[in-house]
Coordinates of C-alpha atoms and ligand atoms in Angstrom, one line a residue:
X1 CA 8.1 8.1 -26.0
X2 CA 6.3 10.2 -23.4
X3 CA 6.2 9.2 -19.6
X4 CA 5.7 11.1 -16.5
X5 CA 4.1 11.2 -12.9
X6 CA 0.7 12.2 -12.6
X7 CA -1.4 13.4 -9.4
X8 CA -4.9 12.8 -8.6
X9 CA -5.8 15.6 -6.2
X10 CA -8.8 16.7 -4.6
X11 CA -10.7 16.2 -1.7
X12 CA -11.7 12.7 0.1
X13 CA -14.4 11.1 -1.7
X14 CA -14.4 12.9 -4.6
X15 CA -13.6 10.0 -6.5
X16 CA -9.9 9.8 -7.1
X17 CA -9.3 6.1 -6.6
X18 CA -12.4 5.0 -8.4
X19 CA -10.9 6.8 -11.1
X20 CA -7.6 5.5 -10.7
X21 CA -9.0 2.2 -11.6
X22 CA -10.8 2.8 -14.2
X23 CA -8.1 4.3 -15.8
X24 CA -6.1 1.6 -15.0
X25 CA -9.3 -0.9 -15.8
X26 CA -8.0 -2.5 -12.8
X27 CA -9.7 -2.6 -9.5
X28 CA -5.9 -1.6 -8.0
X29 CA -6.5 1.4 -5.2
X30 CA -8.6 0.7 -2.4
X31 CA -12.4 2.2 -2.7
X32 CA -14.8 3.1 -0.1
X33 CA -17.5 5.5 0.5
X34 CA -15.8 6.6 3.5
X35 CA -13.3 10.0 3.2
X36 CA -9.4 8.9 3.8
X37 CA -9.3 5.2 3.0
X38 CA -6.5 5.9 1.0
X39 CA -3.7 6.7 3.4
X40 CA -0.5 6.1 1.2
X41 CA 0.8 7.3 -2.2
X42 CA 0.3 4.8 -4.6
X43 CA 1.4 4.0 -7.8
X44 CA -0.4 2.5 -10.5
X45 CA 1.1 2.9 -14.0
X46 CA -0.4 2.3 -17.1
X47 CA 1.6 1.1 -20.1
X48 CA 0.6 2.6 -23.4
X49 CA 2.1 2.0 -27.2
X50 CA 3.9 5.1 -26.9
X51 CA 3.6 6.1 -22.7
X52 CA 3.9 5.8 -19.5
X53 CA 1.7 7.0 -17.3
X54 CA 2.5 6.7 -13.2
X55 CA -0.7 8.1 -11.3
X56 CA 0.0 9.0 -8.0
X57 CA -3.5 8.4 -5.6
X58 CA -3.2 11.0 -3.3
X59 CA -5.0 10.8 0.2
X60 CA -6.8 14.0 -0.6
X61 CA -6.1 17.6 0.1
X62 CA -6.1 18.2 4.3
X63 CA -5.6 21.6 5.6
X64 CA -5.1 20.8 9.1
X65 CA -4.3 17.6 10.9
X66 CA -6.0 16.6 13.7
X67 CA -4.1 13.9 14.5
X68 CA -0.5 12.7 13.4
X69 CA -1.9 10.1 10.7
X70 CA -3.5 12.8 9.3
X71 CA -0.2 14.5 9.3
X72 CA 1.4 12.2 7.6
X73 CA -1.4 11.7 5.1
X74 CA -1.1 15.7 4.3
X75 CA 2.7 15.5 3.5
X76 CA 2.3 12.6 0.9
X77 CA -0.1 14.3 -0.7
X78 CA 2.1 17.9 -0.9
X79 CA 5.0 16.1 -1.3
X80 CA 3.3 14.2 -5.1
X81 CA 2.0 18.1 -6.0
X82 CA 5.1 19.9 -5.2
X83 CA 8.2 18.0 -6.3
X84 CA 7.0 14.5 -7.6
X85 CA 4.1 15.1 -9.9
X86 CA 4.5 16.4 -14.0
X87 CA 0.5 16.6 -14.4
X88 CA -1.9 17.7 -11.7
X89 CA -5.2 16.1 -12.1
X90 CA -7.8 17.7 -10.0
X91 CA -11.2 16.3 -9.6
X92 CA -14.3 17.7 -7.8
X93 CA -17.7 17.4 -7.5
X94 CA -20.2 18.5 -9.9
X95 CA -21.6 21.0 -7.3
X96 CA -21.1 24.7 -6.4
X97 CA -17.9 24.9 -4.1
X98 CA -17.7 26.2 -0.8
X99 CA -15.5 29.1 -0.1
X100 CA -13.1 26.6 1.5
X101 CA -12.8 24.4 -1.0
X102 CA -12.0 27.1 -3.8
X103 CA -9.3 28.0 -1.5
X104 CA -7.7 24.5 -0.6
X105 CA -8.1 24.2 -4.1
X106 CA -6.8 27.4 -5.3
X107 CA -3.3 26.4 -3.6
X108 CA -2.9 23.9 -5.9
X109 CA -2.3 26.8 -8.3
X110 CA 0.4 28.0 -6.9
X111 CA 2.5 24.3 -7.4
X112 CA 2.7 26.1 -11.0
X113 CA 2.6 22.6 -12.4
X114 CA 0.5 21.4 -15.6
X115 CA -3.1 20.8 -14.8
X116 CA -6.4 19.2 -16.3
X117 CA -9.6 20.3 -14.1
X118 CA -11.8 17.1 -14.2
X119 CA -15.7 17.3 -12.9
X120 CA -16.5 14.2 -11.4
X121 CA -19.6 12.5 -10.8
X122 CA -21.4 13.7 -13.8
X123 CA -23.7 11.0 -13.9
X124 CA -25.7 12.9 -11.1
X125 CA -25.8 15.7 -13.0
X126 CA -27.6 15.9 -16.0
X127 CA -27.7 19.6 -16.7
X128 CA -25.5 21.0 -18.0
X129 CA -25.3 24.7 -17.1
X130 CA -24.7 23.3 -14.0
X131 CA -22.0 21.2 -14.8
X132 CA -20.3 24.3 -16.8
X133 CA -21.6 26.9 -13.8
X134 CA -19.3 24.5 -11.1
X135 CA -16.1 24.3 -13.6
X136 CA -16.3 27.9 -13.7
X137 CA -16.0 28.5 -10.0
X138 CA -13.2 26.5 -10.3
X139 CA -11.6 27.9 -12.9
X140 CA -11.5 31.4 -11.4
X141 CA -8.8 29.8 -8.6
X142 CA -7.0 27.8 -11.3
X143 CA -4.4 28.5 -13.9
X144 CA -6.1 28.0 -17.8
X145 CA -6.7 24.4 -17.5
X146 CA -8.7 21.7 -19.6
X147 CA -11.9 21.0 -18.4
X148 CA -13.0 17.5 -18.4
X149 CA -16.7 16.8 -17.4
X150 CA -16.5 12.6 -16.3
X151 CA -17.9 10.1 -14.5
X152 CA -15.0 7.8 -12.7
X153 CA -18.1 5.1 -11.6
X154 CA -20.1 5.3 -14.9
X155 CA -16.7 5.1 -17.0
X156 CA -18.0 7.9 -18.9
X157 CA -15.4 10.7 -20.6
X158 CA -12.3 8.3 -19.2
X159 CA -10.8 7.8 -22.8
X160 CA -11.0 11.6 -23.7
X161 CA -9.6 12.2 -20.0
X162 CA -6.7 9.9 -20.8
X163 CA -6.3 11.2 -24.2
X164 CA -5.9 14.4 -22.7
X165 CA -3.3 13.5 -20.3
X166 CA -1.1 11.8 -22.9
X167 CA -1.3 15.1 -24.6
X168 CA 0.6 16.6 -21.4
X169 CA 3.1 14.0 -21.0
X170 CA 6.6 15.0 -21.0
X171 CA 9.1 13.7 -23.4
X172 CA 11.0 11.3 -21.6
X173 CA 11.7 7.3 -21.4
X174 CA 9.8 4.7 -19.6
X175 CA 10.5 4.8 -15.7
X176 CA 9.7 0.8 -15.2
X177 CA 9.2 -2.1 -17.4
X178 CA 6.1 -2.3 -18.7
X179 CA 5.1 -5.4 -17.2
X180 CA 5.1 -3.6 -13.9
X181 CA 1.8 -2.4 -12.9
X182 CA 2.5 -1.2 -9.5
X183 CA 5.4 -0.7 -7.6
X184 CA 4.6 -2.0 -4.7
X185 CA 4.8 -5.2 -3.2
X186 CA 1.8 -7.9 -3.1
X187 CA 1.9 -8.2 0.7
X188 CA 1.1 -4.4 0.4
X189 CA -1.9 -4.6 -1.8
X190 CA -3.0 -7.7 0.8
X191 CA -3.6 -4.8 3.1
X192 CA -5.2 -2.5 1.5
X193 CA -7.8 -5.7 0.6
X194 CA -8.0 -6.1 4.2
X195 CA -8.8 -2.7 5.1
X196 CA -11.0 -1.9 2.3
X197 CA -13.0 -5.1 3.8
X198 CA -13.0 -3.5 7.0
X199 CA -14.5 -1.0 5.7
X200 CA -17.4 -2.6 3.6
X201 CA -18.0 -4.9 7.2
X202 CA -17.8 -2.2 9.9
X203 CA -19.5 1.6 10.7
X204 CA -18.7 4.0 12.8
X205 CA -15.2 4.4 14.6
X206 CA -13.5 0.6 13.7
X207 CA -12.1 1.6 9.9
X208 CA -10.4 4.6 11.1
X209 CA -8.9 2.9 14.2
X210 CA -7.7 0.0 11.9
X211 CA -4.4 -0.8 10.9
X212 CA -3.3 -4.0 9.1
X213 CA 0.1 -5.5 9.0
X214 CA 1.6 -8.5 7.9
X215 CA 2.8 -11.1 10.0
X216 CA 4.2 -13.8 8.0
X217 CA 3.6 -14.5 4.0
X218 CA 4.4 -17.5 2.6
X219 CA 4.1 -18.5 -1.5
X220 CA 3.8 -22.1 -1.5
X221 CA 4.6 -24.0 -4.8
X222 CA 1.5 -25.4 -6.1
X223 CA 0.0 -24.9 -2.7
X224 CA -1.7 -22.1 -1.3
X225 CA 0.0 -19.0 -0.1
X226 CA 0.2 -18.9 3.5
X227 CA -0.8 -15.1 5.1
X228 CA -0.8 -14.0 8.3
X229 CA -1.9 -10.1 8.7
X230 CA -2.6 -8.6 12.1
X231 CA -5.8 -6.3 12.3
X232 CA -4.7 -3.6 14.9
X233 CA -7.3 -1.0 16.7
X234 CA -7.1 1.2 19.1
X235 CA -8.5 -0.1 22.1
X236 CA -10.4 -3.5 23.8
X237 CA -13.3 -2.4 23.3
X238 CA -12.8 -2.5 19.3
X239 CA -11.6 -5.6 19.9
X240 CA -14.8 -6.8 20.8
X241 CA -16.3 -5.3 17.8
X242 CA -14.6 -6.6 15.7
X243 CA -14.7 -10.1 16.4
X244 CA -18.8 -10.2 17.1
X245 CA -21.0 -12.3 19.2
X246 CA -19.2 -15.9 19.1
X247 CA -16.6 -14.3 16.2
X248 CA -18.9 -14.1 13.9
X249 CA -17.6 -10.9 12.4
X250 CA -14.1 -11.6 12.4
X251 CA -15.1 -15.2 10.7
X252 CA -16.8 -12.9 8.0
X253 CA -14.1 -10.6 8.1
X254 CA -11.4 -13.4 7.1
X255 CA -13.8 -15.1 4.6
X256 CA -14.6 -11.7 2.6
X257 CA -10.4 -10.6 2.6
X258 CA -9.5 -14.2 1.5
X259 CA -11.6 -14.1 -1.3
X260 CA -10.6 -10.3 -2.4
X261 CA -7.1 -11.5 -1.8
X262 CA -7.6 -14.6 -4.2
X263 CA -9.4 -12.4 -6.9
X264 CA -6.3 -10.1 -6.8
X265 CA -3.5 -12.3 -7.0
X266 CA -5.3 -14.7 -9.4
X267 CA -4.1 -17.2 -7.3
X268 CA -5.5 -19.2 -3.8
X269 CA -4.3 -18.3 -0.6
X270 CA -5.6 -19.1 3.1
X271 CA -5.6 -16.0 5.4
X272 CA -5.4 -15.8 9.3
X273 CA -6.2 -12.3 10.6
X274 CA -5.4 -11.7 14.3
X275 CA -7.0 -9.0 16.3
X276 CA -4.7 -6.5 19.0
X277 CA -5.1 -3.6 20.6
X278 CA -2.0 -1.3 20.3
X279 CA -3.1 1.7 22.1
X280 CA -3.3 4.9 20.0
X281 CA -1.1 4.3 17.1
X282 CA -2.7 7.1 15.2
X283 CA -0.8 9.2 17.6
X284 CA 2.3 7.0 17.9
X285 CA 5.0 7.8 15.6
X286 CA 7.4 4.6 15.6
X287 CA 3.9 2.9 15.6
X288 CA 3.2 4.0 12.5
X289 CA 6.5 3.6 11.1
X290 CA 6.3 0.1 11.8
X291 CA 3.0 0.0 10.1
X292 CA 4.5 1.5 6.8
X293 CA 3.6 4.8 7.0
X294 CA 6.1 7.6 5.8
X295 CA 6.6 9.6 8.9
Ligands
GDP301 P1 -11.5 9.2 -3.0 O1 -11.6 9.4 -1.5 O2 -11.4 10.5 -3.7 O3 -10.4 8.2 -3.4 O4 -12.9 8.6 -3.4 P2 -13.3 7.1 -3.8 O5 -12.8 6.8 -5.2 O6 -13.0 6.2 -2.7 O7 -14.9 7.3 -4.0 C1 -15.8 7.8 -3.0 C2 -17.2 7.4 -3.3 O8 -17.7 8.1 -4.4 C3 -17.4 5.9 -3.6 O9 -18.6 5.5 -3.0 C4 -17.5 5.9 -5.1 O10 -18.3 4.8 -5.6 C5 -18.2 7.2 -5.4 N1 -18.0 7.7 -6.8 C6 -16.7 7.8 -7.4 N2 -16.9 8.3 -8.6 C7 -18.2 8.4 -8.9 C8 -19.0 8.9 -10.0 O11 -18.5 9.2 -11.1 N3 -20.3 8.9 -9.9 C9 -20.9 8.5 -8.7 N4 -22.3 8.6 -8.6 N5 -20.2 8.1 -7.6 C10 -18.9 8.1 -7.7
MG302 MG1 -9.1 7.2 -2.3

């Protein structure tokens, strides 16, 4: 039996949840085309014959943090490559890197742990001295590594990647039962729908000022579960925002979560989402405490 913890690192929107899931064939993490939707470590774990993997979504590799969420989001993410991680997965894009990014990158390196160097987004790429021109850049900042070239969107090279992977796996026995997929609660994946709805529904400043928690969740026996989640932002006037002209958007908003919800849990439920302003949690620390964030 092999198991072991495995990081997806590398910088926002290169693609780590996407592959996440479709390692998991699971839509589990949270997906957006914006950079730092995925603000906690999570945990999806897939149950081979013979393995256990636990991939670790990572929020992506900050340097400096500009506010204290982002500060937060840089110490989950060192904390899974320095002490929690066995296997480093580190994904980029198919293009030259900039001298900063070789050297965010090139700190990864000095974790010492195991690593596989995946090139993402291959489906844009078809050429492939390109594709072998980027990995080397990489590799000159990394320790002798694997080099996978994938695409997380297209599914393409996910088995070899995952064969690889097993390869690296420690020795050890399974850490949970292997009818867990995640270890986290429901209520917590509720959010996450929310959010990621949030982000499909609103531009500009709303997503990042958003914060959802969860009010009241009741399962009801042969009933729908009851939820209640409160959408926080930052001030009144993304209040207005987000409820719309006649709350409109906010009707939207509720419909779209409901039904991701329902798809998730495999199961109905009827969703109330309330709307307050709670003035700069980003900044707040018991604020963001509250709102599940490791501080
Ligand atoms: P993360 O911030 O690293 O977790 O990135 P996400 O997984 O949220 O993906 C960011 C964006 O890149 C999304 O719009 C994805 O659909 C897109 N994306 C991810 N993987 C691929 C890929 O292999 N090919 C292409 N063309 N787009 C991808
Ligand atoms: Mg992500």
């Amino acid at each position: 039996m092999k198991a072991g913890f495995v990081a997806l690192i590398g910088v926002p929107n290169v693609g780590k949840s996407t592959l996440l899931n479709a390692l998991l064939k699971f839509q589990l993490s949270i997906v957006s085309p914006s950079p730092q939707t995925t603000r906690h470590k999570l945990l999806g774990i897939l149950n081979g014959k013979d393995y256990q993997i636990c991939f670790q979504d990572t929020p992506g590799w900050l340097d400096r943090a500009a506010d204290k969420l982002q500060d937060v989001l840089i110490k989950a993410t060192r904390s899974a490559v320095k002490q929690d991680a066995d296997l480093l997965i580190v994904l980029v894009e198919p293009s030259t890197p900039t001298p900063e990014t070789l050297a965010q990158i090139g700190k990864l390196a000095a974790a010492g742990k195991p690593l596989i160097l995946a090139v993402n987004k291959c489906d844009l790429v078809r050429d492939k001295e390109r594709r072998e021109k980027t990995a080397a850049a990489y590799r000159k900042v990394l320790p002798p590594s694997d080099t996978h070239f994938i695409s997380a969107l297209k599914k393409i090279g996910i088995k070899e990647l995952l064969d690889a992977i097993v390869a690296r796996l420690p020795e050890s026995p399974a850490y949970y039962g292997d009818d867990w997929l995640s270890d986290r609660w429901e209520r917590f994946f509720v959010t996450e729908l929310i959010r990621q709805t949030v982000f499909g529904q609103y531009r500009d400043e709303i997503p990042h000022a958003c914060a959802v928690a969860i009010e009241n969740y009741k399962e009801k026996q042969g009933r729908p579960d009851e939820i209640e989640a409160i959408l926080y932002v930052e001030k009144s006037t993304q209040k207005g925002v987000v409820l719309g002209k006649k709350g409109l958007a906010i009707k939207k908003l509720r419909e779209r979560s409901q039904t991701a919800i329902e798809n998730f849990l495999g199961r109905k439920v009827r969703l109330e989402i309330w709307v307050k302003v709670r003035r700069n949690w980003r900044r707040d620390k018991r604020a963001l405490k509250e709102l599940g964030y490791t501080v």
